[in-house]
PDB file of C-alpha atoms in Angstrom:
ATOM      1  CA  GLN A 231     -86.883 111.360  72.880  1.00 86.00           C
ATOM      2  CA  VAL A 232     -87.584 109.135  75.888  1.00 95.00           C
ATOM      3  CA  GLN A 233     -88.854 110.369  79.227  1.00 97.00           C
ATOM      4  CA  LEU A 234     -89.316 108.594  82.543  1.00 97.00           C
ATOM      5  CA  GLN A 235     -91.812 109.993  85.024  1.00 97.00           C
ATOM      6  CA  GLU A 236     -91.771 108.840  88.644  1.00 97.00           C
ATOM      7  CA  SER A 237     -94.549 109.360  91.137  1.00 98.00           C
ATOM      8  CA  GLY A 238     -95.720 108.092  94.498  1.00 98.00           C
ATOM      9  CA  GLY A 239     -93.139 109.515  96.864  1.00 98.00           C
ATOM     10  CA  GLY A 240     -94.029 111.316 100.034  1.00 98.00           C
ATOM     11  CA  LEU A 241     -93.748 111.423 103.806  1.00 98.00           C
ATOM     12  CA  VAL A 242     -94.550 108.287 105.789  1.00 98.00           C
ATOM     13  CA  GLN A 243     -94.052 107.101 109.354  1.00 98.00           C
ATOM     14  CA  PRO A 244     -91.644 104.287 110.188  1.00 98.00           C
ATOM     15  CA  GLY A 245     -93.315 100.992 109.404  1.00 98.00           C
ATOM     16  CA  GLY A 246     -95.467 102.538 106.718  1.00 98.00           C
ATOM     17  CA  SER A 247     -95.715 101.773 103.020  1.00 98.00           C
ATOM     18  CA  LEU A 248     -95.429 103.578  99.716  1.00 98.00           C
ATOM     19  CA  ARG A 249     -95.813 102.505  96.112  1.00 98.00           C
ATOM     20  CA  LEU A 250     -93.637 104.221  93.532  1.00 98.00           C
ATOM     21  CA  SER A 251     -94.508 104.288  89.848  1.00 98.00           C
ATOM     22  CA  CYS A 252     -92.360 104.915  86.797  1.00 98.00           C
ATOM     23  CA  VAL A 253     -93.852 105.375  83.345  1.00 98.00           C
ATOM     24  CA  ALA A 254     -91.721 105.638  80.226  1.00 97.00           C
ATOM     25  CA  SER A 255     -92.901 107.533  77.173  1.00 97.00           C
ATOM     26  CA  GLY A 256     -91.533 108.617  73.828  1.00 95.00           C
ATOM     27  CA  ASN A 257     -89.964 106.801  70.932  1.00 93.00           C
ATOM     28  CA  ILE A 258     -89.740 103.379  72.577  1.00 96.00           C
ATOM     29  CA  PHE A 259     -89.176 100.213  70.626  1.00 94.00           C
ATOM     30  CA  SER A 260     -88.781  98.034  73.691  1.00 94.00           C
ATOM     31  CA  ILE A 261     -87.461  98.174  77.242  1.00 96.00           C
ATOM     32  CA  ASN A 262     -85.005  95.711  78.692  1.00 95.00           C
ATOM     33  CA  ASN A 263     -84.089  96.093  82.349  1.00 97.00           C
ATOM     34  CA  MET A 264     -85.849  98.585  84.567  1.00 97.00           C
ATOM     35  CA  GLY A 265     -84.637  99.524  87.995  1.00 98.00           C
ATOM     36  CA  TRP A 266     -84.942 101.758  90.999  1.00 98.00           C
ATOM     37  CA  TYR A 267     -82.024 103.609  92.555  1.00 98.00           C
ATOM     38  CA  ARG A 268     -81.865 105.937  95.512  1.00 98.00           C
ATOM     39  CA  GLN A 269     -79.568 108.657  96.751  1.00 98.00           C
ATOM     40  CA  ALA A 270     -79.551 110.177 100.211  1.00 97.00           C
ATOM     41  CA  PRO A 271     -77.879 113.526 100.962  1.00 93.00           C
ATOM     42  CA  GLY A 272     -74.124 113.128 101.174  1.00 94.00           C
ATOM     43  CA  LYS A 273     -74.205 109.559  99.899  1.00 96.00           C
ATOM     44  CA  GLN A 274     -73.670 107.920  96.544  1.00 97.00           C
ATOM     45  CA  ARG A 275     -76.495 106.648  94.417  1.00 97.00           C
ATOM     46  CA  GLU A 276     -77.185 102.970  95.034  1.00 97.00           C
ATOM     47  CA  LEU A 277     -79.156 100.264  93.323  1.00 98.00           C
ATOM     48  CA  VAL A 278     -82.352  99.338  95.145  1.00 98.00           C
ATOM     49  CA  ALA A 279     -83.981  96.844  92.799  1.00 98.00           C
ATOM     50  CA  VAL A 280     -83.847  95.781  89.170  1.00 98.00           C
ATOM     51  CA  ILE A 281     -86.242  93.751  87.065  1.00 98.00           C
ATOM     52  CA  ALA A 282     -85.699  92.013  83.755  1.00 94.00           C
ATOM     53  CA  ALA A 283     -88.328  90.043  81.861  1.00 85.00           C
ATOM     54  CA  HIS A 284     -88.997  87.636  84.713  1.00 85.00           C
ATOM     55  CA  SER A 285     -86.152  87.966  87.172  1.00 95.00           C
ATOM     56  CA  THR A 286     -85.559  90.458  89.952  1.00 97.00           C
ATOM     57  CA  ASN A 287     -82.658  91.476  92.129  1.00 98.00           C
ATOM     58  CA  TYR A 288     -82.596  93.537  95.313  1.00 98.00           C
ATOM     59  CA  ALA A 289     -80.140  95.303  97.517  1.00 98.00           C
ATOM     60  CA  ASP A 290     -79.623  93.411 100.758  1.00 98.00           C
ATOM     61  CA  SER A 291     -80.894  96.379 102.734  1.00 97.00           C
ATOM     62  CA  VAL A 292     -84.369  96.189 101.165  1.00 98.00           C
ATOM     63  CA  LYS A 293     -84.741  92.477 100.479  1.00 98.00           C
ATOM     64  CA  GLY A 294     -87.957  91.153 101.953  1.00 98.00           C
ATOM     65  CA  ARG A 295     -89.434  94.626 102.340  1.00 98.00           C
ATOM     66  CA  PHE A 296     -89.502  96.012  98.790  1.00 98.00           C
ATOM     67  CA  THR A 297     -90.993  94.433  95.681  1.00 98.00           C
ATOM     68  CA  ILE A 298     -90.305  95.569  92.126  1.00 98.00           C
ATOM     69  CA  SER A 299     -92.719  94.790  89.304  1.00 97.00           C
ATOM     70  CA  ARG A 300     -93.437  95.929  85.762  1.00 96.00           C
ATOM     71  CA  ASP A 301     -96.254  96.292  83.274  1.00 95.00           C
ATOM     72  CA  ASN A 302     -94.830  96.031  79.782  1.00 94.00           C
ATOM     73  CA  ALA A 303     -98.070  97.134  78.123  1.00 94.00           C
ATOM     74  CA  LYS A 304     -97.810 100.425  80.008  1.00 96.00           C
ATOM     75  CA  ASN A 305     -94.018 100.752  79.823  1.00 96.00           C
ATOM     76  CA  ALA A 306     -94.156 101.019  83.574  1.00 97.00           C
ATOM     77  CA  ALA A 307     -92.269  99.806  86.616  1.00 97.00           C
ATOM     78  CA  TYR A 308     -93.347  99.888  90.230  1.00 98.00           C
ATOM     79  CA  LEU A 309     -91.708  99.637  93.609  1.00 98.00           C
ATOM     80  CA  GLN A 310     -93.840  98.517  96.535  1.00 98.00           C
ATOM     81  CA  MET A 311     -92.079  99.569  99.720  1.00 98.00           C
ATOM     82  CA  ASN A 312     -93.222  98.106 103.021  1.00 98.00           C
ATOM     83  CA  SER A 313     -91.876  98.375 106.559  1.00 98.00           C
ATOM     84  CA  LEU A 314     -90.167 101.621 105.683  1.00 98.00           C
ATOM     85  CA  GLN A 315     -87.390 102.818 107.958  1.00 98.00           C
ATOM     86  CA  PRO A 316     -85.725 106.219 108.375  1.00 98.00           C
ATOM     87  CA  GLU A 317     -82.676 104.807 106.587  1.00 97.00           C
ATOM     88  CA  ASP A 318     -84.833 104.483 103.459  1.00 98.00           C
ATOM     89  CA  THR A 319     -85.151 108.256 103.216  1.00 98.00           C
ATOM     90  CA  ALA A 320     -83.736 109.298  99.845  1.00 98.00           C
ATOM     91  CA  MET A 321     -84.508 110.557  96.400  1.00 98.00           C
ATOM     92  CA  TYR A 322     -85.631 107.554  94.382  1.00 98.00           C
ATOM     93  CA  TYR A 323     -84.822 107.403  90.680  1.00 98.00           C
ATOM     94  CA  CYS A 324     -86.181 105.164  87.972  1.00 98.00           C
ATOM     95  CA  ARG A 325     -83.872 103.843  85.298  1.00 98.00           C
ATOM     96  CA  ALA A 326     -84.809 102.066  82.081  1.00 97.00           C
ATOM     97  CA  ASP A 327     -82.645 100.543  79.382  1.00 97.00           C
ATOM     98  CA  VAL A 328     -84.571 101.496  76.264  1.00 96.00           C
ATOM     99  CA  TYR A 329     -84.302 100.418  72.664  1.00 95.00           C
ATOM    100  CA  THR A 330     -85.229 103.248  70.336  1.00 92.00           C
ATOM    101  CA  ALA A 331     -85.085 103.281  66.554  1.00 90.00           C
ATOM    102  CA  THR A 332     -81.344 103.917  66.701  1.00 90.00           C
ATOM    103  CA  ASP A 333     -79.735 102.369  69.765  1.00 93.00           C
ATOM    104  CA  LEU A 334     -79.946 100.955  73.275  1.00 95.00           C
ATOM    105  CA  ARG A 335     -79.553 103.619  75.926  1.00 95.00           C
ATOM    106  CA  GLY A 336     -80.127 104.083  79.611  1.00 97.00           C
ATOM    107  CA  TYR A 337     -82.537 106.782  80.764  1.00 97.00           C
ATOM    108  CA  TRP A 338     -83.153 108.307  84.176  1.00 98.00           C
ATOM    109  CA  GLY A 339     -86.228 109.852  85.671  1.00 98.00           C
ATOM    110  CA  GLN A 340     -86.117 113.101  87.598  1.00 97.00           C
ATOM    111  CA  GLY A 341     -86.643 111.399  90.941  1.00 98.00           C
ATOM    112  CA  THR A 342     -89.304 111.282  93.617  1.00 98.00           C
ATOM    113  CA  GLN A 343     -88.591 112.042  97.265  1.00 98.00           C
ATOM    114  CA  VAL A 344     -89.283 109.469  99.964  1.00 98.00           C
ATOM    115  CA  THR A 345     -89.056 110.636 103.561  1.00 98.00           C
ATOM    116  CA  VAL A 346     -89.576 108.265 106.486  1.00 98.00           C
ATOM    117  CA  SER A 347     -89.975 110.117 109.757  1.00 97.00           C
ATOM    118  CA  SER A 348     -92.147 110.238 112.847  1.00 93.00           C
TER     119      SER A 348
END
């Protein structure tokens, strides 16, 4: 009913930048919070950044380097990642809390891989 599609991942050198995109589609009435999570091999999934209507919150490890934004008209969220480090290597997942015709539910994208290596 609702799908999230991430894009923008890839291989970058330390100090480089990437911009991730997440677009929601389907039977969407409205979207509340949107966020980005990441999971590295052998580690648990962790919150990277979340954005509400006007407020944002970041993990301490990315604060000052990453910026989350959204475009409500496009049902989209973005994650600008600067000064990337090898420790940022992970699968990045988009999450959206979506109101449909029936309920409020959280949805996950399939993930996009970010690899930081020289």
